[in-house]
Coordinates of C-alpha atoms in Angstrom, one line a residue:
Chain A
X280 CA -18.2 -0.7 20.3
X281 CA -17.6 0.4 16.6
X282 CA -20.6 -1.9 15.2
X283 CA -23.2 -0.6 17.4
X284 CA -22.2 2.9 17.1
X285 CA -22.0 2.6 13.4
X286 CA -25.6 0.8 13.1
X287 CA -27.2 3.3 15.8
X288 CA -25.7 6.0 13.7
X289 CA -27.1 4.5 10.6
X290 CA -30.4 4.3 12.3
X291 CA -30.2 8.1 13.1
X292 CA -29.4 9.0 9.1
X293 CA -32.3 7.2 7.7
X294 CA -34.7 8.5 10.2
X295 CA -33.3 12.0 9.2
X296 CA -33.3 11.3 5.6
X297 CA -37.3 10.6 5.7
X298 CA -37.7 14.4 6.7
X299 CA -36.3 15.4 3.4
X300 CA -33.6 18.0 2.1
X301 CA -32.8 20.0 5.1
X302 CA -32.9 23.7 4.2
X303 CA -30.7 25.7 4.6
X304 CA -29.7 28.5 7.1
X305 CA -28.6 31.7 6.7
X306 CA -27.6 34.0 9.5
X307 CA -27.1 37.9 7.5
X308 CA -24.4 39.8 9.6
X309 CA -24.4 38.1 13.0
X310 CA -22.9 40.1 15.6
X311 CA -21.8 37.7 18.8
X312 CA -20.2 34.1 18.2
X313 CA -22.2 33.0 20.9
X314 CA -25.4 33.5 19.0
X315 CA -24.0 31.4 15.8
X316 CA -22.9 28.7 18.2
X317 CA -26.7 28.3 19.8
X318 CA -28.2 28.8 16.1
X319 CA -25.6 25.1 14.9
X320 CA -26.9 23.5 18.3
X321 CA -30.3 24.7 17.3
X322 CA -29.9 23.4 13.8
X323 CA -28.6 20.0 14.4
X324 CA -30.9 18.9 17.2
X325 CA -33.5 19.6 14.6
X326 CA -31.4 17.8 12.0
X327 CA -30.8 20.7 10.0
X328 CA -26.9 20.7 9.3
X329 CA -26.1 23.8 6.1
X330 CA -25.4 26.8 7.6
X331 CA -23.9 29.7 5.5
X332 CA -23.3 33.3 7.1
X333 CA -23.2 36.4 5.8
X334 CA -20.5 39.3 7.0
X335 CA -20.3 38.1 10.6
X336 CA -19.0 41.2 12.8
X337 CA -16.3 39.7 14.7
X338 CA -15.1 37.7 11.6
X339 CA -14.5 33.7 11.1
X340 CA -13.7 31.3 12.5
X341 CA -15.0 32.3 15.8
X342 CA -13.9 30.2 19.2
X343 CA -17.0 31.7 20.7
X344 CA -19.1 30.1 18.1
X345 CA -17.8 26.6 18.3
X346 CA -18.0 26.8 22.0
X347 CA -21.6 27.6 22.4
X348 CA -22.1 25.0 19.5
X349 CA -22.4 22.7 22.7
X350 CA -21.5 19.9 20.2
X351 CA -22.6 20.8 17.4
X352 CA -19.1 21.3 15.8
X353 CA -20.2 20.0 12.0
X354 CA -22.0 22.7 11.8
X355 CA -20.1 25.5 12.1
X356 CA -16.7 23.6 10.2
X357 CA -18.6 23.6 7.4
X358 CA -20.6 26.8 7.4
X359 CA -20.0 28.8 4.1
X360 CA -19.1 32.5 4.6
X361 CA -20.5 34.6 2.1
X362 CA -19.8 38.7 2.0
X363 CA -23.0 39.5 0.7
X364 CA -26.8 37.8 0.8
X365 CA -26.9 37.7 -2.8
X366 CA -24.2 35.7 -3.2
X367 CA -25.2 34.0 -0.3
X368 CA -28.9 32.8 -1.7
X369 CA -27.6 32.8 -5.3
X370 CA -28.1 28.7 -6.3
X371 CA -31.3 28.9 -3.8
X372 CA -34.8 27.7 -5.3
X373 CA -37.0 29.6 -2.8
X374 CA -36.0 31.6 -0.1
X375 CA -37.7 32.7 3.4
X376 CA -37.1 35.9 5.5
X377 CA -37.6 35.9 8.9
X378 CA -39.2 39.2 10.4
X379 CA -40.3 40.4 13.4
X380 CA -42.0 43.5 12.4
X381 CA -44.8 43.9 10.4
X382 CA -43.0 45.6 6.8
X383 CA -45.0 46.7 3.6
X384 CA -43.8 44.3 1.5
X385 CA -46.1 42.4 -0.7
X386 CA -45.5 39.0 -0.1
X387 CA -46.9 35.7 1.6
X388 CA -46.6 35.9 5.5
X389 CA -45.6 32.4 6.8
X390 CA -45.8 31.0 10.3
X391 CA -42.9 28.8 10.9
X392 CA -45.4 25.8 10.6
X393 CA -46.6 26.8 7.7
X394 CA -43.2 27.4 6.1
X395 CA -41.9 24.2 6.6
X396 CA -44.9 22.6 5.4
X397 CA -44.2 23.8 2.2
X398 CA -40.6 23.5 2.2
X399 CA -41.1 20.1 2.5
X400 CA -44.2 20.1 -0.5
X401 CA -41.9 21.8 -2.8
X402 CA -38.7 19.1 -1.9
X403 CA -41.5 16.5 -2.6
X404 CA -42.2 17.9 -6.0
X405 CA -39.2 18.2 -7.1
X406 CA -37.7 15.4 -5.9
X407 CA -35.4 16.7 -3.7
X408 CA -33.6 18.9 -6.7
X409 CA -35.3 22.4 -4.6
X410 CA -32.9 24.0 -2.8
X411 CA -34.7 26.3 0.0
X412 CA -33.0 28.4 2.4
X413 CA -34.8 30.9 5.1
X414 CA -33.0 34.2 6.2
X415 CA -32.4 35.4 9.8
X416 CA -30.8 39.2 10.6
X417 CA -28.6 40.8 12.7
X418 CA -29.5 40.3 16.7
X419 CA -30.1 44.2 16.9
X420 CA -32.6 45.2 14.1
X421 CA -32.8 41.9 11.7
X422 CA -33.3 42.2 8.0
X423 CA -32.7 45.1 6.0
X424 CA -35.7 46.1 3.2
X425 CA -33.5 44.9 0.5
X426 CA -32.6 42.1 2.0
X427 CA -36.0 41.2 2.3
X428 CA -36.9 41.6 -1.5
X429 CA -34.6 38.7 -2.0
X430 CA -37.0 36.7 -0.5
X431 CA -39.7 34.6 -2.0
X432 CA -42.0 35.0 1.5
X433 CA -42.0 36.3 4.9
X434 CA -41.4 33.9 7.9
X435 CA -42.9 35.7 11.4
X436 CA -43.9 34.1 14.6
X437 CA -47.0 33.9 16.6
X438 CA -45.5 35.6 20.4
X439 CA -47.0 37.7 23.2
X440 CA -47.7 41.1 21.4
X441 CA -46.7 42.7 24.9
X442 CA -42.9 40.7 24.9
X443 CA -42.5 39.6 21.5
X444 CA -38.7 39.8 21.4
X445 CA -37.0 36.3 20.3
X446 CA -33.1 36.2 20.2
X447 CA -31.5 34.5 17.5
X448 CA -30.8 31.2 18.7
X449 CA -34.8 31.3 20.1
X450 CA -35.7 31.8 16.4
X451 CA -33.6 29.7 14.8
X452 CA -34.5 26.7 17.0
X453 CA -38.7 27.1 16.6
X454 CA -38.1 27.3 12.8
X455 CA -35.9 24.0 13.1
X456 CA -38.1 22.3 15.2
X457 CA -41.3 23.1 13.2
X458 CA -39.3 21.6 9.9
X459 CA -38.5 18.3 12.0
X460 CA -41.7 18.1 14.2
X461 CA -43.8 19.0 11.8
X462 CA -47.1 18.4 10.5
X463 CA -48.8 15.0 12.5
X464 CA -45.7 14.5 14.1
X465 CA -45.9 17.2 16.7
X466 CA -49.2 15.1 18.0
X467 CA -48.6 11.5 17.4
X468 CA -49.1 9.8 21.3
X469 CA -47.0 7.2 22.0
X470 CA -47.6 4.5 24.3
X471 CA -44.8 2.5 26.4
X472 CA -44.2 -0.8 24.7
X473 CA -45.6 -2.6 28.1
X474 CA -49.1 -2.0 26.8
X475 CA -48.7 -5.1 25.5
X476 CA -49.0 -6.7 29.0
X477 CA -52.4 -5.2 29.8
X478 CA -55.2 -7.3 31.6
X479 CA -57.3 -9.7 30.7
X480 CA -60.9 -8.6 31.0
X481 CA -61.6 -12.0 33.5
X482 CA -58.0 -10.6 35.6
X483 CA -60.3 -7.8 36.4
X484 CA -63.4 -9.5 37.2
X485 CA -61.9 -11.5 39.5
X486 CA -60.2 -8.4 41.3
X487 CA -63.6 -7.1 41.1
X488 CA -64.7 -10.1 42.9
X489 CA -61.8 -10.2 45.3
X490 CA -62.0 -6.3 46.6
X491 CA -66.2 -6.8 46.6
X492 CA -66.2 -9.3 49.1
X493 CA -63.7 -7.8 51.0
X494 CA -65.5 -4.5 51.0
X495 CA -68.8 -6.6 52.2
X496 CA -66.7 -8.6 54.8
X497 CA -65.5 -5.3 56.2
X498 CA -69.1 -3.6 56.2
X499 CA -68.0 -1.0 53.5
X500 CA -70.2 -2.1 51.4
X501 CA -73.6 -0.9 53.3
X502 CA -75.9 -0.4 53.2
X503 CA -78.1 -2.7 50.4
X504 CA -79.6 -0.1 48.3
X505 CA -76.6 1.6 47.8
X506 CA -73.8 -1.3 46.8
X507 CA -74.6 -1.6 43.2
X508 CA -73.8 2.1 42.9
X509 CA -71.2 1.6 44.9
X510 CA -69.9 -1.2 43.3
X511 CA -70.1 0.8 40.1
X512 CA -68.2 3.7 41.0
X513 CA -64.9 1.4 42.6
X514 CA -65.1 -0.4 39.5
X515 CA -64.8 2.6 36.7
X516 CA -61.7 3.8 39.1
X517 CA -60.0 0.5 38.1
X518 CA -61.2 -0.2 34.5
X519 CA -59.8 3.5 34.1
X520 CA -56.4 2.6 35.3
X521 CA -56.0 0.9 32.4
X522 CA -54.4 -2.3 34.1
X523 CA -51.6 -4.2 33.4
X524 CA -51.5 -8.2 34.3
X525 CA -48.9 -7.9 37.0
X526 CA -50.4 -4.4 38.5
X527 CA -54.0 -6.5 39.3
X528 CA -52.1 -9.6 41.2
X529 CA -50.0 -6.5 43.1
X530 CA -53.4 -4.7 44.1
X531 CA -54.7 -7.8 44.7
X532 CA -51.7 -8.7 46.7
X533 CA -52.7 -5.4 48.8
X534 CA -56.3 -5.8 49.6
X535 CA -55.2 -9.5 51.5
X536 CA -52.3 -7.9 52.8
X537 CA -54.7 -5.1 54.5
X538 CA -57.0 -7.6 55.4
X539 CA -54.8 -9.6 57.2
X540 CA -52.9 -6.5 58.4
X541 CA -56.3 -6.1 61.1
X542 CA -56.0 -9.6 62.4
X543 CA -52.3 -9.3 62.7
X544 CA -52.7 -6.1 65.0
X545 CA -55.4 -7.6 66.9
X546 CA -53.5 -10.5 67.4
X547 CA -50.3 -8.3 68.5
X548 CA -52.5 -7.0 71.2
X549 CA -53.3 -9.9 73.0
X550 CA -49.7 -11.1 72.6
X551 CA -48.8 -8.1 75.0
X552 CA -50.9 -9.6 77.9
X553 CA -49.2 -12.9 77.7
Chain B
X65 CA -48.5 58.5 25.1
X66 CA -50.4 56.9 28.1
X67 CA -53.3 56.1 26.1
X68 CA -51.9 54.3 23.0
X69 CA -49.8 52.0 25.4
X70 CA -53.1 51.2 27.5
X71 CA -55.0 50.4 24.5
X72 CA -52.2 48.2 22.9
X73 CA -51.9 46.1 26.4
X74 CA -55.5 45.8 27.0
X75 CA -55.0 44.4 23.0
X76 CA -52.3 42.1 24.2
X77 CA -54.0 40.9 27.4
X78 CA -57.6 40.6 25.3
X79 CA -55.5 38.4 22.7
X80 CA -54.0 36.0 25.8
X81 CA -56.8 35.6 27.3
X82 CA -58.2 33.8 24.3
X83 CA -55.7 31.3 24.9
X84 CA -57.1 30.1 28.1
X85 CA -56.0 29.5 31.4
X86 CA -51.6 29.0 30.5
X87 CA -49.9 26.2 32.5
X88 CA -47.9 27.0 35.5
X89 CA -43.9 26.0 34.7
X90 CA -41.8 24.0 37.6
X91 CA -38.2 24.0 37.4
X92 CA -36.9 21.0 39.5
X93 CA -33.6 22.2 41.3
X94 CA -32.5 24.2 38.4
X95 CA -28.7 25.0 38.5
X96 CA -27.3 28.3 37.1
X97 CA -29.5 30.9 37.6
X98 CA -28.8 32.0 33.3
X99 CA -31.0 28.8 33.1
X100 CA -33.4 30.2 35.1
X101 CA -34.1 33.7 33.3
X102 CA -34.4 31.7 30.0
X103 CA -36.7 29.8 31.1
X104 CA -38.7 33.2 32.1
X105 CA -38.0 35.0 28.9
X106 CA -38.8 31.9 26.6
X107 CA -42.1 31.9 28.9
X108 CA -43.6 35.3 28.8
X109 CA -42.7 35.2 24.9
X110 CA -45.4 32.7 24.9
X111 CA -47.9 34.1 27.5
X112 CA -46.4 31.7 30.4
X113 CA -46.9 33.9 33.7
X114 CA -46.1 31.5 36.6
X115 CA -43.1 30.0 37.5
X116 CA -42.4 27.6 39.9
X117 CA -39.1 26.6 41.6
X118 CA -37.8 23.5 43.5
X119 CA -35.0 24.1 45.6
X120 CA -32.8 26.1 43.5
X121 CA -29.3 25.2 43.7
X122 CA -27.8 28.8 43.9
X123 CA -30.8 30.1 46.4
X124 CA -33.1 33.0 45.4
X125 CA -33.8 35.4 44.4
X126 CA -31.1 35.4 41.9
X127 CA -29.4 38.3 40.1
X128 CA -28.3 36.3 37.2
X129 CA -31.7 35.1 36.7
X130 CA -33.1 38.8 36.5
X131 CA -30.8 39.7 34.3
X132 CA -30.9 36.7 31.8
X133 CA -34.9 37.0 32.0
X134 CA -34.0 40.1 29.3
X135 CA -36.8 42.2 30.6
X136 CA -39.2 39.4 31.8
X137 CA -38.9 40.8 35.0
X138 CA -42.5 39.7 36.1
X139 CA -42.0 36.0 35.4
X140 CA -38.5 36.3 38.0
X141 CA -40.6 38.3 40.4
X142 CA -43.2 36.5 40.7
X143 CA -41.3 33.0 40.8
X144 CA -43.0 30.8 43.6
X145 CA -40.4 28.6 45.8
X146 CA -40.9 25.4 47.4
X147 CA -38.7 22.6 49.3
X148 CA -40.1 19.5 47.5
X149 CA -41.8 18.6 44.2
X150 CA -44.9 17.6 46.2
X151 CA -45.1 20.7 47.7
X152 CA -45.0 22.7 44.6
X153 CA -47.7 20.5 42.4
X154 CA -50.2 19.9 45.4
X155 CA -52.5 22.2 44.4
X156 CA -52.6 20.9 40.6
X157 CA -55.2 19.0 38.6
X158 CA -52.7 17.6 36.1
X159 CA -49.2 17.1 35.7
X160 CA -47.1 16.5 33.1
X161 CA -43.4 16.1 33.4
X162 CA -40.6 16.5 30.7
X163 CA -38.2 13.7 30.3
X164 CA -35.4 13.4 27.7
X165 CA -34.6 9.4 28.1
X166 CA -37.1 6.9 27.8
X167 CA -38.4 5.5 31.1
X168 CA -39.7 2.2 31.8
X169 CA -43.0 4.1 33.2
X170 CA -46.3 2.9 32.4
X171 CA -47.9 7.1 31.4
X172 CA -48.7 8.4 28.0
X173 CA -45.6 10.1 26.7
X174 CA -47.1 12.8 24.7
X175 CA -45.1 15.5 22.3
X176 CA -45.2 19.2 23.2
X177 CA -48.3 19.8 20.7
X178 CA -50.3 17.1 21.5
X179 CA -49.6 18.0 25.6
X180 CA -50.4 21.9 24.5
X181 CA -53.8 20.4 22.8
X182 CA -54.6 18.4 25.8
X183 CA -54.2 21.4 28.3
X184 CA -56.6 23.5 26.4
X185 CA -58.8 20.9 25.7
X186 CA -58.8 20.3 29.8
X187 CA -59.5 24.1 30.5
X188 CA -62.0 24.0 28.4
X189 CA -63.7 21.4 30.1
X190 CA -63.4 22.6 33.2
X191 CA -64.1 26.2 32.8
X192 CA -60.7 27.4 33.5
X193 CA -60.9 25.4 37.2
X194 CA -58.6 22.2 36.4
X195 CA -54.9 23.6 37.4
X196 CA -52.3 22.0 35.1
X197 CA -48.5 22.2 35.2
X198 CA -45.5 21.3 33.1
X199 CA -42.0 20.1 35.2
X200 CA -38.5 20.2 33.9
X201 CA -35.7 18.4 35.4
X202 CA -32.3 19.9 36.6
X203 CA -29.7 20.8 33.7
X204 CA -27.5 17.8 34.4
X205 CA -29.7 14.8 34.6
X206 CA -33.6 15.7 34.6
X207 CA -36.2 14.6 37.1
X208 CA -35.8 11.3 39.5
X209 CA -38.0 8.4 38.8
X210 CA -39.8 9.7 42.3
X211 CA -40.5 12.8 41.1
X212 CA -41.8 11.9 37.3
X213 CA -44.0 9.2 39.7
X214 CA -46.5 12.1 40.1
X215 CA -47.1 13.5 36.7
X216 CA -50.0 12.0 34.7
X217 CA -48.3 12.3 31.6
X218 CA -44.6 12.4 29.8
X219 CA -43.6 14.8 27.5
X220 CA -40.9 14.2 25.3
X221 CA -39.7 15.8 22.4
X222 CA -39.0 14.4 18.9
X223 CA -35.2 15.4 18.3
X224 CA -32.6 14.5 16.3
X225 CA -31.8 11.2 17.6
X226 CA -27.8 11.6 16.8
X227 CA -27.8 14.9 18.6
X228 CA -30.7 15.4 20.7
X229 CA -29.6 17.3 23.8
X230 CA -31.9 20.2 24.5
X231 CA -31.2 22.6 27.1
X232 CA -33.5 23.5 29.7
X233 CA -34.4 27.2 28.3
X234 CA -35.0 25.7 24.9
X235 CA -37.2 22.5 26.1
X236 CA -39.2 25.4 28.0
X237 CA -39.9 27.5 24.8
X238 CA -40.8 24.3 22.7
X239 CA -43.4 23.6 25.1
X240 CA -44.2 27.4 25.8
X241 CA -44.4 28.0 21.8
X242 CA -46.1 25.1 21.5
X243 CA -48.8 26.0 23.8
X244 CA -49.2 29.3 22.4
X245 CA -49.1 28.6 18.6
X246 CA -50.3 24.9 18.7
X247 CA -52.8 24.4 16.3
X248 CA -55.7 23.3 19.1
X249 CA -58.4 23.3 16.0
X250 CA -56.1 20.6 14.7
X251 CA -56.3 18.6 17.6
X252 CA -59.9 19.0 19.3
X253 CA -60.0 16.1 22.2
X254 CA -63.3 15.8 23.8
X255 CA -63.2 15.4 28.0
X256 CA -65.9 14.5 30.0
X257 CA -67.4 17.3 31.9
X258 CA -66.9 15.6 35.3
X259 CA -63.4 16.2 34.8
X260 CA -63.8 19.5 36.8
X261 CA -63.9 17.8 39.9
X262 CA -60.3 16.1 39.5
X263 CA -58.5 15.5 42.6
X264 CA -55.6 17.6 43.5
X265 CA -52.4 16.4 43.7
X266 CA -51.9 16.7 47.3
X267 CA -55.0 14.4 48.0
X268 CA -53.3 12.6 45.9
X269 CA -50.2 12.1 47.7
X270 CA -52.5 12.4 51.2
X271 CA -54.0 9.2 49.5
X272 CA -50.3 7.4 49.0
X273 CA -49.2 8.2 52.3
X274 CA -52.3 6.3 53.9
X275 CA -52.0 3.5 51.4
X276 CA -48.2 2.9 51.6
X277 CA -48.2 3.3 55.4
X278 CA -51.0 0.7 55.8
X279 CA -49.0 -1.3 53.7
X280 CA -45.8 -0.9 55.6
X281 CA -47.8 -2.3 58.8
X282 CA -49.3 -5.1 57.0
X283 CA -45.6 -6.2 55.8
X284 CA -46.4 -5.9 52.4
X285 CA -44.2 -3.0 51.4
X286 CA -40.6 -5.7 52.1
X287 CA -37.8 -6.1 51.9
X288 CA -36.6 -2.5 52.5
X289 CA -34.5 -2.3 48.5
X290 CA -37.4 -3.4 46.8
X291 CA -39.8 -1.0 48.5
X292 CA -39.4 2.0 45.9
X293 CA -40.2 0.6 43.1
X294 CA -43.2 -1.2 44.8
X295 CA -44.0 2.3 45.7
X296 CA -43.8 3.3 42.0
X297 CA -45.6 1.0 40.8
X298 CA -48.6 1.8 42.8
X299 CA -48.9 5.0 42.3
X300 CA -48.7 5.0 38.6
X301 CA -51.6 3.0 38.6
X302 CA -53.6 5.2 41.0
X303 CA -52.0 8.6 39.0
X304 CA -53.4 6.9 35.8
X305 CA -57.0 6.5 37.1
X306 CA -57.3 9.9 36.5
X307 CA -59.3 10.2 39.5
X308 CA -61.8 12.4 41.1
X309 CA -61.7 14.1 44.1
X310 CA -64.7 11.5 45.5
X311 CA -63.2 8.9 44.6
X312 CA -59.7 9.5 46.3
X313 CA -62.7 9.7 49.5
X314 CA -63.7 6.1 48.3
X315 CA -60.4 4.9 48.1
X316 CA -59.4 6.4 51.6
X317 CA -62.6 4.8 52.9
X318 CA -61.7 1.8 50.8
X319 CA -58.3 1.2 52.9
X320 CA -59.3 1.8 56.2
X321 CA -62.3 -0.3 56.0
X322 CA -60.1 -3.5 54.7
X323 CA -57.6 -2.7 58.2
X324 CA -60.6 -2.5 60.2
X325 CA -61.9 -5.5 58.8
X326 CA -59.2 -8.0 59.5
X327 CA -59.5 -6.4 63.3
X328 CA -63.0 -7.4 62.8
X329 CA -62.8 -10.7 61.8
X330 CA -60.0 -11.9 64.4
X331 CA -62.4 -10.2 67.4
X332 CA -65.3 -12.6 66.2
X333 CA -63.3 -15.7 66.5
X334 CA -62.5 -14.8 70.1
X335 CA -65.9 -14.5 70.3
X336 CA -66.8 -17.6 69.7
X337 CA -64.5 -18.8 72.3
X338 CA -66.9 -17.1 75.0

């Protein structure tokens, strides 16, 4: 159905549009199409959506790119090609360079959290008019030196210093992700909806009640000096459960149903000697 | 030379070990073994060591998987495999599993950083003794209702709601980068210190098995298309009671006594007979 799709749709554009101006990505001399197709999927799960690429070995378009887009076609239609990063980054307000490596270059050294934290200060203070953009090399040694100087600071990751190799898509996608997720986002909990239904406190008093006196009944509760303990420790397992109304008339459901599960077996038994 | 290399891994290992205990990784009946060595790469870049596997589609070991691991040749050889989900989280304090969808399931649903904070905050607690693990569902569709049924948490990931299909390498290095780069001094959660003597999973589903065959005698588990989800029901509320390893004792205790009991009761009216 048109409508729905349309309204979902819109749903999805205002929820991206209160991350911000995406930056943008740019991929200097990319060797395998493969890699620019898993960089677009990368991109757009994460809501980013400008690619532009520099020099790309195997020229463009590239089938192998759209294919491993999984999807993500819009990307890589309307990625720029550029033949060198300086015309590339040319109408850019601040630019990032990713690096593995440590380099002697004096400049800021970003995480990727940190990077987009401040992508997203500086499109808040401009009003959206900053237009960022962050760098990633070639698959087989990244950015060149001068490359680099382009760059207003240095994006590097936090990995295993003993297998601290991340391919391109890898990269692109934890940079992506840190621009959509984050800040608070990344740790906001979330609670099913059904919360709403939760117990009243006198629903578990009376299930208190109910599995007490069945407990006493039965001779679990035994002996005297011990049941308020007892009777403690039961209760804390169930306040912790964190009980819905309908999940206290089930469990009370199940302690008659066990009871009279005993006296329906004992009364099996002397069935068979009839 | 021998000696820089030992020095820079002693580094590396000194550096994870200030991480704290890292989650063990279940794949749920992965598909294509590419998938697979991904999943291994994306984990050792993040200090993930143990693998689990449930009934991988294409059997093991696989070649494809070593060789998409890229050199995480540990991770592949060290894989553990198991038949069933319950089999391969038995011996695990906490669970969390990874859903795309939303679920009508009545568990947290957490994002990757705030399950990554929890997980450190839990080793903490315990010392490095509470066993956590992360599962991730088949490429195609993800994990059954039965098998998210025994995690204590979701974790979903915040995505680009027009184009939010991750595959199963990338949800494992969200959550692997995540744990690894999350910001736990952002995040501190306090636990109770009697949290180190959580149950294990497989007294957990010891527990279920005595519960839900007590309640198949007592007639309660009926009619036969309903019983699932009566199933499900239950044990979400005794997999969010958190509970200890005594009290899963209590509980056992709890359910024969209330069997017995009925037995009890129908003997004295006999009795009276006499």
């Amino acid at each position: 159905m048109a409508g729905t799709d349309k309204s979902r749709s819109d749903e999805a554009a205002d929820y991206l549009a209160g991350k911000g101006t995406p930056p943008i990505v740019i991929l200097v001399n990319p060797q395998l199409g493969e890699n620019i197709g898993a960089c677009a999927r990368a991109m757009l799960n994460f809501g980013l959506t400008e690619m532009r690429i520099v020099n790309p070995r195997d020229g463009w378009p590239n089938e192998k790119a759209l294919s491993a887009s999984s999807g993500a076609v819009e990307v890589i239609e309307n990625a720029k090609l550029f033949d060198t990063v300086e015309e590339a980054v040319g109408d850019l307000n601040h630019v990032y360079a990713t690096t593995a490596r440590q380099r002697e270059l004096i400049k800021p050294i970003l995480f990727p959290g940190a990077a987009a934290a401040e992508i997203k200060a500086l499109d808040q203070a401009s009003n959206g008019a900053a237009k960022t953009g962050v760098m990633f090399g070639r698959e087989r040694w990244g950015l060149e030196n001068e490359e680099i100087s382009l760059a207003d600071s240095i994006i590097t990751y936090p990995v295993n210093p003993a297998f601290s190799s991340l391919n391109l898509g890898q990269a692109v996608l934890l940079f992506a992700y840190e621009w959509f997720a984050g800040g608070d986002e990344r740790f906001v909990v979330e609670m099913p909806e059904t919360r709403a239904g939760r117990a009243e406190k006198k629903d578990l008093i009376n299930l208190f009640g109910h599995l007490e006196e069945a407990l006493t009944t039965s001779g679990f509760l035994y002996p005297p000096p011990k049941v308020p303990g007892m009777v403690r420790n039961l209760r804390a397992i169930f306040t912790r459960a964190d009980l819905m109304h309908h999940e206290v008339l089930t469990l009370r459901g199940v302690i008659s149903s066990l009871v009279r599960s005993g006296t329906a077996n004992h009364q099996r038994r002397p069935n068979k000697d009839d």
